[in-house]
JSON list of C-alpha atoms in Angstrom, two decimals:
[
{"chain": "A", "resi": 1, "resn": "MET", "atom": "CA", "xyz": [0.00, 0.00, 0.00]},
{"chain": "A", "resi": 2, "resn": "SER", "atom": "CA", "xyz": [1.20, 3.48, -0.79]},
{"chain": "A", "resi": 3, "resn": "SER", "atom": "CA", "xyz": [0.10, 7.08, -1.21]},
{"chain": "A", "resi": 4, "resn": "SER", "atom": "CA", "xyz": [1.51, 7.16, -4.77]},
{"chain": "A", "resi": 5, "resn": "SER", "atom": "CA", "xyz": [0.61, 5.10, -7.84]},
{"chain": "A", "resi": 6, "resn": "ASP", "atom": "CA", "xyz": [4.26, 4.13, -8.36]},
{"chain": "A", "resi": 7, "resn": "PHE", "atom": "CA", "xyz": [4.36, 2.73, -4.80]},
{"chain": "A", "resi": 8, "resn": "GLN", "atom": "CA", "xyz": [7.39, 4.84, -3.89]},
{"chain": "A", "resi": 9, "resn": "GLN", "atom": "CA", "xyz": [5.88, 7.22, -1.30]},
{"chain": "A", "resi": 10, "resn": "ASP", "atom": "CA", "xyz": [4.68, 6.11, 2.16]},
{"chain": "A", "resi": 11, "resn": "ARG", "atom": "CA", "xyz": [5.01, 2.46, 1.16]},
{"chain": "A", "resi": 12, "resn": "HIS", "atom": "CA", "xyz": [3.79, -0.27, 3.52]},
{"chain": "A", "resi": 13, "resn": "SER", "atom": "CA", "xyz": [4.23, -3.96, 2.61]},
{"chain": "A", "resi": 14, "resn": "PHE", "atom": "CA", "xyz": [2.69, -6.87, 4.47]},
{"chain": "A", "resi": 15, "resn": "SER", "atom": "CA", "xyz": [2.87, -10.61, 4.06]},
{"chain": "A", "resi": 16, "resn": "GLY", "atom": "CA", "xyz": [1.86, -13.63, 6.04]},
{"chain": "A", "resi": 17, "resn": "SER", "atom": "CA", "xyz": [-0.53, -13.99, 8.95]},
{"chain": "A", "resi": 18, "resn": "PRO", "atom": "CA", "xyz": [-2.82, -11.14, 10.13]},
{"chain": "A", "resi": 19, "resn": "GLN", "atom": "CA", "xyz": [-0.67, -10.74, 13.25]},
{"chain": "A", "resi": 20, "resn": "LYS", "atom": "CA", "xyz": [2.12, -9.34, 11.06]},
{"chain": "A", "resi": 21, "resn": "TRP", "atom": "CA", "xyz": [-0.14, -6.50, 9.86]},
{"chain": "A", "resi": 22, "resn": "THR", "atom": "CA", "xyz": [-0.14, -3.21, 11.76]},
{"chain": "A", "resi": 23, "resn": "ASP", "atom": "CA", "xyz": [-2.21, -0.04, 11.61]},
{"chain": "A", "resi": 24, "resn": "PHE", "atom": "CA", "xyz": [-0.63, 2.87, 9.80]},
{"chain": "A", "resi": 25, "resn": "GLU", "atom": "CA", "xyz": [-1.55, 6.27, 8.42]},
{"chain": "A", "resi": 26, "resn": "LEU", "atom": "CA", "xyz": [-1.12, 7.60, 4.91]},
{"chain": "A", "resi": 27, "resn": "PRO", "atom": "CA", "xyz": [-1.24, 11.31, 4.11]},
{"chain": "A", "resi": 28, "resn": "GLY", "atom": "CA", "xyz": [-3.56, 12.52, 1.40]},
{"chain": "A", "resi": 29, "resn": "ASP", "atom": "CA", "xyz": [-6.92, 11.39, 0.12]},
{"chain": "A", "resi": 30, "resn": "THR", "atom": "CA", "xyz": [-5.91, 8.43, -2.06]},
{"chain": "A", "resi": 31, "resn": "LEU", "atom": "CA", "xyz": [-4.66, 4.93, -1.24]},
{"chain": "A", "resi": 32, "resn": "TYR", "atom": "CA", "xyz": [-3.01, 2.67, -3.83]},
{"chain": "A", "resi": 33, "resn": "TYR", "atom": "CA", "xyz": [-2.71, -1.03, -3.16]},
{"chain": "A", "resi": 34, "resn": "ARG", "atom": "CA", "xyz": [-1.47, -4.10, -4.95]},
{"chain": "A", "resi": 35, "resn": "PHE", "atom": "CA", "xyz": [-2.26, -7.65, -3.92]},
{"chain": "A", "resi": 36, "resn": "THR", "atom": "CA", "xyz": [0.00, -10.40, -5.21]},
{"chain": "A", "resi": 37, "resn": "SER", "atom": "CA", "xyz": [-0.48, -14.07, -4.40]},
{"chain": "A", "resi": 38, "resn": "ASP", "atom": "CA", "xyz": [2.34, -16.58, -4.35]},
{"chain": "A", "resi": 39, "resn": "MET", "atom": "CA", "xyz": [-0.25, -19.33, -4.98]},
{"chain": "A", "resi": 40, "resn": "SER", "atom": "CA", "xyz": [0.92, -21.26, -1.92]},
{"chain": "A", "resi": 41, "resn": "ASN", "atom": "CA", "xyz": [-2.52, -21.20, -0.30]},
{"chain": "A", "resi": 42, "resn": "THR", "atom": "CA", "xyz": [-6.11, -21.41, -1.53]},
{"chain": "A", "resi": 43, "resn": "GLU", "atom": "CA", "xyz": [-7.66, -18.85, 0.84]},
{"chain": "A", "resi": 44, "resn": "TRP", "atom": "CA", "xyz": [-9.28, -15.71, -0.58]},
{"chain": "A", "resi": 45, "resn": "GLY", "atom": "CA", "xyz": [-6.63, -13.12, 0.42]},
{"chain": "A", "resi": 46, "resn": "TYR", "atom": "CA", "xyz": [-6.59, -10.30, 2.93]},
{"chain": "A", "resi": 47, "resn": "LYS", "atom": "CA", "xyz": [-9.14, -7.86, 4.21]},
{"chain": "A", "resi": 48, "resn": "PHE", "atom": "CA", "xyz": [-8.24, -4.36, 5.35]},
{"chain": "A", "resi": 49, "resn": "THR", "atom": "CA", "xyz": [-10.23, -1.36, 6.51]},
{"chain": "A", "resi": 50, "resn": "VAL", "atom": "CA", "xyz": [-9.56, 2.19, 5.36]},
{"chain": "A", "resi": 51, "resn": "THR", "atom": "CA", "xyz": [-10.75, 5.06, 7.52]},
{"chain": "A", "resi": 52, "resn": "ALA", "atom": "CA", "xyz": [-10.54, 8.65, 6.29]},
{"chain": "A", "resi": 53, "resn": "GLY", "atom": "CA", "xyz": [-9.06, 11.19, 8.68]},
{"chain": "A", "resi": 54, "resn": "HIS", "atom": "CA", "xyz": [-9.25, 10.72, 12.40]},
{"chain": "A", "resi": 55, "resn": "LEU", "atom": "CA", "xyz": [-11.78, 12.92, 14.15]},
{"chain": "A", "resi": 56, "resn": "GLY", "atom": "CA", "xyz": [-10.07, 14.93, 16.84]},
{"chain": "A", "resi": 57, "resn": "ARG", "atom": "CA", "xyz": [-6.56, 14.53, 15.49]},
{"chain": "A", "resi": 58, "resn": "PHE", "atom": "CA", "xyz": [-4.78, 17.84, 15.79]},
{"chain": "A", "resi": 59, "resn": "GLN", "atom": "CA", "xyz": [-2.68, 17.55, 12.64]},
{"chain": "A", "resi": 60, "resn": "THR", "atom": "CA", "xyz": [-5.70, 16.65, 10.50]},
{"chain": "A", "resi": 61, "resn": "GLY", "atom": "CA", "xyz": [-7.68, 19.64, 11.73]},
{"chain": "A", "resi": 62, "resn": "PHE", "atom": "CA", "xyz": [-4.70, 21.95, 11.38]},
{"chain": "A", "resi": 63, "resn": "GLU", "atom": "CA", "xyz": [-4.07, 20.95, 7.75]},
{"chain": "A", "resi": 64, "resn": "ILE", "atom": "CA", "xyz": [-7.74, 21.26, 6.79]},
{"chain": "A", "resi": 65, "resn": "LEU", "atom": "CA", "xyz": [-8.16, 24.67, 8.39]},
{"chain": "A", "resi": 66, "resn": "LYS", "atom": "CA", "xyz": [-4.84, 25.94, 6.99]},
{"chain": "A", "resi": 67, "resn": "GLN", "atom": "CA", "xyz": [-5.95, 24.99, 3.47]},
{"chain": "A", "resi": 68, "resn": "MET", "atom": "CA", "xyz": [-9.38, 26.55, 3.93]},
{"chain": "A", "resi": 69, "resn": "LEU", "atom": "CA", "xyz": [-7.88, 29.82, 5.15]},
{"chain": "A", "resi": 70, "resn": "ALA", "atom": "CA", "xyz": [-5.53, 29.85, 2.16]},
{"chain": "A", "resi": 71, "resn": "GLU", "atom": "CA", "xyz": [-8.49, 29.96, -0.24]},
{"chain": "A", "resi": 72, "resn": "GLU", "atom": "CA", "xyz": [-9.80, 33.52, -0.45]},
{"chain": "A", "resi": 73, "resn": "ARG", "atom": "CA", "xyz": [-13.04, 32.41, -2.07]},
{"chain": "A", "resi": 74, "resn": "VAL", "atom": "CA", "xyz": [-13.76, 30.06, 0.87]},
{"chain": "A", "resi": 75, "resn": "ILE", "atom": "CA", "xyz": [-13.14, 32.56, 3.70]},
{"chain": "A", "resi": 76, "resn": "PRO", "atom": "CA", "xyz": [-16.47, 34.45, 3.39]},
{"chain": "A", "resi": 77, "resn": "HIS", "atom": "CA", "xyz": [-18.32, 31.15, 3.90]},
{"chain": "A", "resi": 78, "resn": "LEU", "atom": "CA", "xyz": [-16.50, 30.18, 7.10]},
{"chain": "A", "resi": 79, "resn": "PRO", "atom": "CA", "xyz": [-17.86, 30.90, 10.59]},
{"chain": "A", "resi": 80, "resn": "LEU", "atom": "CA", "xyz": [-14.75, 32.92, 11.46]},
{"chain": "A", "resi": 81, "resn": "ALA", "atom": "CA", "xyz": [-15.98, 34.02, 14.89]},
{"chain": "A", "resi": 82, "resn": "LYS", "atom": "CA", "xyz": [-16.50, 30.42, 15.98]},
{"chain": "A", "resi": 83, "resn": "ILE", "atom": "CA", "xyz": [-13.24, 29.21, 14.42]},
{"chain": "A", "resi": 84, "resn": "TRP", "atom": "CA", "xyz": [-11.43, 32.08, 16.18]},
{"chain": "A", "resi": 85, "resn": "GLU", "atom": "CA", "xyz": [-12.91, 31.08, 19.53]},
{"chain": "A", "resi": 86, "resn": "TRP", "atom": "CA", "xyz": [-11.91, 27.44, 19.01]},
{"chain": "A", "resi": 87, "resn": "GLN", "atom": "CA", "xyz": [-8.39, 28.30, 17.91]},
{"chain": "A", "resi": 88, "resn": "VAL", "atom": "CA", "xyz": [-7.75, 30.60, 20.87]},
{"chain": "A", "resi": 89, "resn": "GLY", "atom": "CA", "xyz": [-8.86, 27.76, 23.14]},
{"chain": "A", "resi": 90, "resn": "VAL", "atom": "CA", "xyz": [-6.56, 25.34, 21.33]},
{"chain": "A", "resi": 91, "resn": "ALA", "atom": "CA", "xyz": [-3.61, 27.75, 21.56]},
{"chain": "A", "resi": 92, "resn": "CYS", "atom": "CA", "xyz": [-4.21, 28.14, 25.31]},
{"chain": "A", "resi": 93, "resn": "ARG", "atom": "CA", "xyz": [-4.49, 24.38, 25.96]},
{"chain": "A", "resi": 94, "resn": "GLN", "atom": "CA", "xyz": [-1.81, 22.97, 23.67]},
{"chain": "A", "resi": 95, "resn": "THR", "atom": "CA", "xyz": [1.96, 23.02, 24.14]},
{"chain": "A", "resi": 96, "resn": "GLY", "atom": "CA", "xyz": [4.99, 22.73, 21.89]},
{"chain": "A", "resi": 97, "resn": "HIS", "atom": "CA", "xyz": [4.55, 22.50, 18.13]},
{"chain": "A", "resi": 98, "resn": "GLN", "atom": "CA", "xyz": [0.78, 22.19, 18.39]},
{"chain": "A", "resi": 99, "resn": "ARG", "atom": "CA", "xyz": [0.59, 25.53, 20.19]},
{"chain": "A", "resi": 100, "resn": "LEU", "atom": "CA", "xyz": [2.80, 27.11, 17.53]},
{"chain": "A", "resi": 101, "resn": "LYS", "atom": "CA", "xyz": [0.53, 25.76, 14.80]},
{"chain": "A", "resi": 102, "resn": "ALA", "atom": "CA", "xyz": [-2.57, 27.07, 16.57]},
{"chain": "A", "resi": 103, "resn": "ILE", "atom": "CA", "xyz": [-0.92, 30.51, 16.84]},
{"chain": "A", "resi": 104, "resn": "HIS", "atom": "CA", "xyz": [-0.09, 30.30, 13.13]},
{"chain": "A", "resi": 105, "resn": "LEU", "atom": "CA", "xyz": [-3.79, 29.79, 12.39]},
{"chain": "A", "resi": 106, "resn": "LEU", "atom": "CA", "xyz": [-4.75, 32.66, 14.71]},
{"chain": "A", "resi": 107, "resn": "LEU", "atom": "CA", "xyz": [-2.37, 34.90, 12.81]},
{"chain": "A", "resi": 108, "resn": "LYS", "atom": "CA", "xyz": [-3.95, 33.83, 9.54]},
{"chain": "A", "resi": 109, "resn": "LEU", "atom": "CA", "xyz": [-7.44, 34.49, 10.94]},
{"chain": "A", "resi": 110, "resn": "VAL", "atom": "CA", "xyz": [-6.48, 38.00, 12.09]},
{"chain": "A", "resi": 111, "resn": "GLN", "atom": "CA", "xyz": [-5.13, 38.79, 8.65]},
{"chain": "A", "resi": 112, "resn": "CYS", "atom": "CA", "xyz": [-8.21, 37.60, 6.75]},
{"chain": "A", "resi": 113, "resn": "SER", "atom": "CA", "xyz": [-10.96, 38.73, 9.13]},
{"chain": "A", "resi": 114, "resn": "SER", "atom": "CA", "xyz": [-13.01, 41.90, 9.09]},
{"chain": "A", "resi": 115, "resn": "GLN", "atom": "CA", "xyz": [-14.18, 43.91, 12.07]},
{"chain": "A", "resi": 116, "resn": "GLY", "atom": "CA", "xyz": [-16.33, 41.84, 14.40]},
{"chain": "A", "resi": 117, "resn": "ASP", "atom": "CA", "xyz": [-15.23, 38.45, 13.02]},
{"chain": "A", "resi": 118, "resn": "CYS", "atom": "CA", "xyz": [-12.77, 37.81, 15.85]},
{"chain": "A", "resi": 119, "resn": "ASP", "atom": "CA", "xyz": [-13.28, 38.65, 19.49]},
{"chain": "A", "resi": 120, "resn": "LEU", "atom": "CA", "xyz": [-9.74, 39.85, 20.13]},
{"chain": "A", "resi": 121, "resn": "THR", "atom": "CA", "xyz": [-10.35, 40.05, 23.87]},
{"chain": "A", "resi": 122, "resn": "LEU", "atom": "CA", "xyz": [-10.18, 36.24, 23.91]},
{"chain": "A", "resi": 123, "resn": "LEU", "atom": "CA", "xyz": [-6.42, 36.65, 23.41]},
{"chain": "A", "resi": 124, "resn": "LYS", "atom": "CA", "xyz": [-6.02, 37.79, 27.02]},
{"chain": "A", "resi": 125, "resn": "PRO", "atom": "CA", "xyz": [-4.51, 34.49, 28.33]},
{"chain": "A", "resi": 126, "resn": "LEU", "atom": "CA", "xyz": [-2.02, 34.46, 25.45]},
{"chain": "A", "resi": 127, "resn": "TRP", "atom": "CA", "xyz": [-1.25, 38.14, 26.08]},
{"chain": "A", "resi": 128, "resn": "GLN", "atom": "CA", "xyz": [-0.49, 37.32, 29.72]},
{"chain": "A", "resi": 129, "resn": "LEU", "atom": "CA", "xyz": [1.80, 34.50, 28.61]},
{"chain": "A", "resi": 130, "resn": "PHE", "atom": "CA", "xyz": [3.52, 36.85, 26.17]},
{"chain": "A", "resi": 131, "resn": "THR", "atom": "CA", "xyz": [4.03, 39.64, 28.73]},
{"chain": "A", "resi": 132, "resn": "HIS", "atom": "CA", "xyz": [5.38, 37.07, 31.19]},
{"chain": "A", "resi": 133, "resn": "MET", "atom": "CA", "xyz": [7.86, 35.89, 28.54]},
{"chain": "A", "resi": 134, "resn": "GLU", "atom": "CA", "xyz": [8.76, 39.51, 27.75]},
{"chain": "A", "resi": 135, "resn": "ASN", "atom": "CA", "xyz": [9.47, 40.24, 31.40]},
{"chain": "A", "resi": 136, "resn": "ASN", "atom": "CA", "xyz": [11.58, 37.11, 31.74]},
{"chain": "A", "resi": 137, "resn": "SER", "atom": "CA", "xyz": [13.58, 37.85, 28.59]},
{"chain": "A", "resi": 138, "resn": "CYS", "atom": "CA", "xyz": [14.39, 41.34, 29.90]},
{"chain": "A", "resi": 139, "resn": "ASN", "atom": "CA", "xyz": [15.65, 39.81, 33.15]},
{"chain": "A", "resi": 140, "resn": "ASP", "atom": "CA", "xyz": [17.63, 37.00, 31.45]},
{"chain": "A", "resi": 141, "resn": "THR", "atom": "CA", "xyz": [21.08, 38.44, 30.74]},
{"chain": "A", "resi": 142, "resn": "ALA", "atom": "CA", "xyz": [22.56, 35.01, 29.90]},
{"chain": "A", "resi": 143, "resn": "LYS", "atom": "CA", "xyz": [20.99, 34.92, 26.40]},
{"chain": "A", "resi": 144, "resn": "PRO", "atom": "CA", "xyz": [20.42, 38.48, 25.23]},
{"chain": "A", "resi": 145, "resn": "GLY", "atom": "CA", "xyz": [18.48, 38.80, 21.99]},
{"chain": "A", "resi": 146, "resn": "ILE", "atom": "CA", "xyz": [17.51, 35.10, 21.70]},
{"chain": "A", "resi": 147, "resn": "LEU", "atom": "CA", "xyz": [13.78, 34.44, 21.65]},
{"chain": "A", "resi": 148, "resn": "LEU", "atom": "CA", "xyz": [12.12, 31.06, 21.95]},
{"chain": "A", "resi": 149, "resn": "PRO", "atom": "CA", "xyz": [9.87, 30.01, 19.02]},
{"chain": "A", "resi": 150, "resn": "LEU", "atom": "CA", "xyz": [6.75, 30.52, 21.14]},
{"chain": "A", "resi": 151, "resn": "HIS", "atom": "CA", "xyz": [7.91, 33.99, 22.14]},
{"chain": "A", "resi": 152, "resn": "ARG", "atom": "CA", "xyz": [8.56, 34.89, 18.49]},
{"chain": "A", "resi": 153, "resn": "ALA", "atom": "CA", "xyz": [5.18, 33.48, 17.39]},
{"chain": "A", "resi": 154, "resn": "LEU", "atom": "CA", "xyz": [3.31, 35.44, 20.07]},
{"chain": "A", "resi": 155, "resn": "ALA", "atom": "CA", "xyz": [5.28, 38.60, 19.25]},
{"chain": "A", "resi": 156, "resn": "GLU", "atom": "CA", "xyz": [4.26, 38.30, 15.60]},
{"chain": "A", "resi": 157, "resn": "LEU", "atom": "CA", "xyz": [0.63, 37.55, 16.51]},
{"chain": "A", "resi": 158, "resn": "PHE", "atom": "CA", "xyz": [0.34, 40.58, 18.75]},
{"chain": "A", "resi": 159, "resn": "PHE", "atom": "CA", "xyz": [2.25, 42.86, 16.36]},
{"chain": "A", "resi": 160, "resn": "VAL", "atom": "CA", "xyz": [-0.08, 41.95, 13.47]},
{"chain": "A", "resi": 161, "resn": "THR", "atom": "CA", "xyz": [-3.16, 42.10, 15.71]},
{"chain": "A", "resi": 162, "resn": "GLU", "atom": "CA", "xyz": [-2.21, 45.55, 16.99]},
{"chain": "A", "resi": 163, "resn": "ASN", "atom": "CA", "xyz": [-1.74, 46.80, 13.43]},
{"chain": "A", "resi": 164, "resn": "ARG", "atom": "CA", "xyz": [-5.09, 45.28, 12.47]},
{"chain": "A", "resi": 165, "resn": "VAL", "atom": "CA", "xyz": [-7.03, 46.91, 15.32]},
{"chain": "A", "resi": 166, "resn": "THR", "atom": "CA", "xyz": [-5.30, 50.21, 14.55]},
{"chain": "A", "resi": 167, "resn": "GLU", "atom": "CA", "xyz": [-6.59, 49.95, 10.97]},
{"chain": "A", "resi": 168, "resn": "LEU", "atom": "CA", "xyz": [-10.08, 49.19, 12.31]},
{"chain": "A", "resi": 169, "resn": "GLY", "atom": "CA", "xyz": [-9.91, 52.10, 14.78]},
{"chain": "A", "resi": 170, "resn": "SER", "atom": "CA", "xyz": [-10.35, 50.03, 17.93]},
{"chain": "A", "resi": 171, "resn": "LEU", "atom": "CA", "xyz": [-6.84, 50.01, 19.41]},
{"chain": "A", "resi": 172, "resn": "GLN", "atom": "CA", "xyz": [-7.82, 51.57, 22.75]},
{"chain": "A", "resi": 173, "resn": "GLU", "atom": "CA", "xyz": [-10.62, 49.06, 23.41]},
{"chain": "A", "resi": 174, "resn": "TYR", "atom": "CA", "xyz": [-8.30, 46.20, 22.46]},
{"chain": "A", "resi": 175, "resn": "LEU", "atom": "CA", "xyz": [-5.50, 47.30, 24.80]},
{"chain": "A", "resi": 176, "resn": "LEU", "atom": "CA", "xyz": [-7.91, 47.89, 27.67]},
{"chain": "A", "resi": 177, "resn": "ALA", "atom": "CA", "xyz": [-9.46, 44.45, 27.20]},
{"chain": "A", "resi": 178, "resn": "LEU", "atom": "CA", "xyz": [-6.12, 42.61, 27.24]},
{"chain": "A", "resi": 179, "resn": "ASN", "atom": "CA", "xyz": [-4.57, 44.25, 30.26]},
{"chain": "A", "resi": 180, "resn": "THR", "atom": "CA", "xyz": [-5.47, 44.02, 33.91]},
{"chain": "A", "resi": 181, "resn": "GLU", "atom": "CA", "xyz": [-6.34, 47.11, 35.88]},
{"chain": "A", "resi": 182, "resn": "ASP", "atom": "CA", "xyz": [-3.19, 46.61, 37.96]},
{"chain": "A", "resi": 183, "resn": "HIS", "atom": "CA", "xyz": [-1.02, 46.56, 34.83]},
{"chain": "A", "resi": 184, "resn": "LEU", "atom": "CA", "xyz": [-2.67, 49.72, 33.52]},
{"chain": "A", "resi": 185, "resn": "HIS", "atom": "CA", "xyz": [-2.01, 51.48, 36.85]},
{"chain": "A", "resi": 186, "resn": "ARG", "atom": "CA", "xyz": [1.69, 50.47, 36.69]},
{"chain": "A", "resi": 187, "resn": "CYS", "atom": "CA", "xyz": [2.00, 51.72, 33.12]},
{"chain": "A", "resi": 188, "resn": "THR", "atom": "CA", "xyz": [0.32, 54.99, 34.01]},
{"chain": "A", "resi": 189, "resn": "ALA", "atom": "CA", "xyz": [2.63, 55.43, 37.00]},
{"chain": "A", "resi": 190, "resn": "GLN", "atom": "CA", "xyz": [5.68, 54.87, 34.77]}
]
């Protein structure tokens, strides 16, 4: 079995008893298979089950949403407000590469949305994470100028988001919604 007709990509070969077969995943939407008998047995062959995409798999959802957001003609038909809400939740819950991918999608949503599509105040937990990272990077003299991938991704997200809300004329409301009253008092005092 393979994901290419020449059986060169993502190739999986099986022979013998069913216990030698294992589950596997193939990327894409097409499966190619070839069954060859050595004529040593008179049974009918093998049976296998193909299941498209796994519901709830992060990578599957990420790839689908990334492709949908890349198609300008599709964007007007998407429930961007709901997708935004889901993606902020995913970015807050996930860690590592999955969090980076969720932030990538948030960035894409900010860039393609119009006013009111995305409730930017939902970014508050990510803003708190970003400001915490900013404060720690200022205090860390061991590695000046080196930012972690998450820090860079959040910096880009908030830079683009701030530019977007400035274009839409709602920068003040956005900044007030993201910050705590205590933080605003400290900034005012400075």
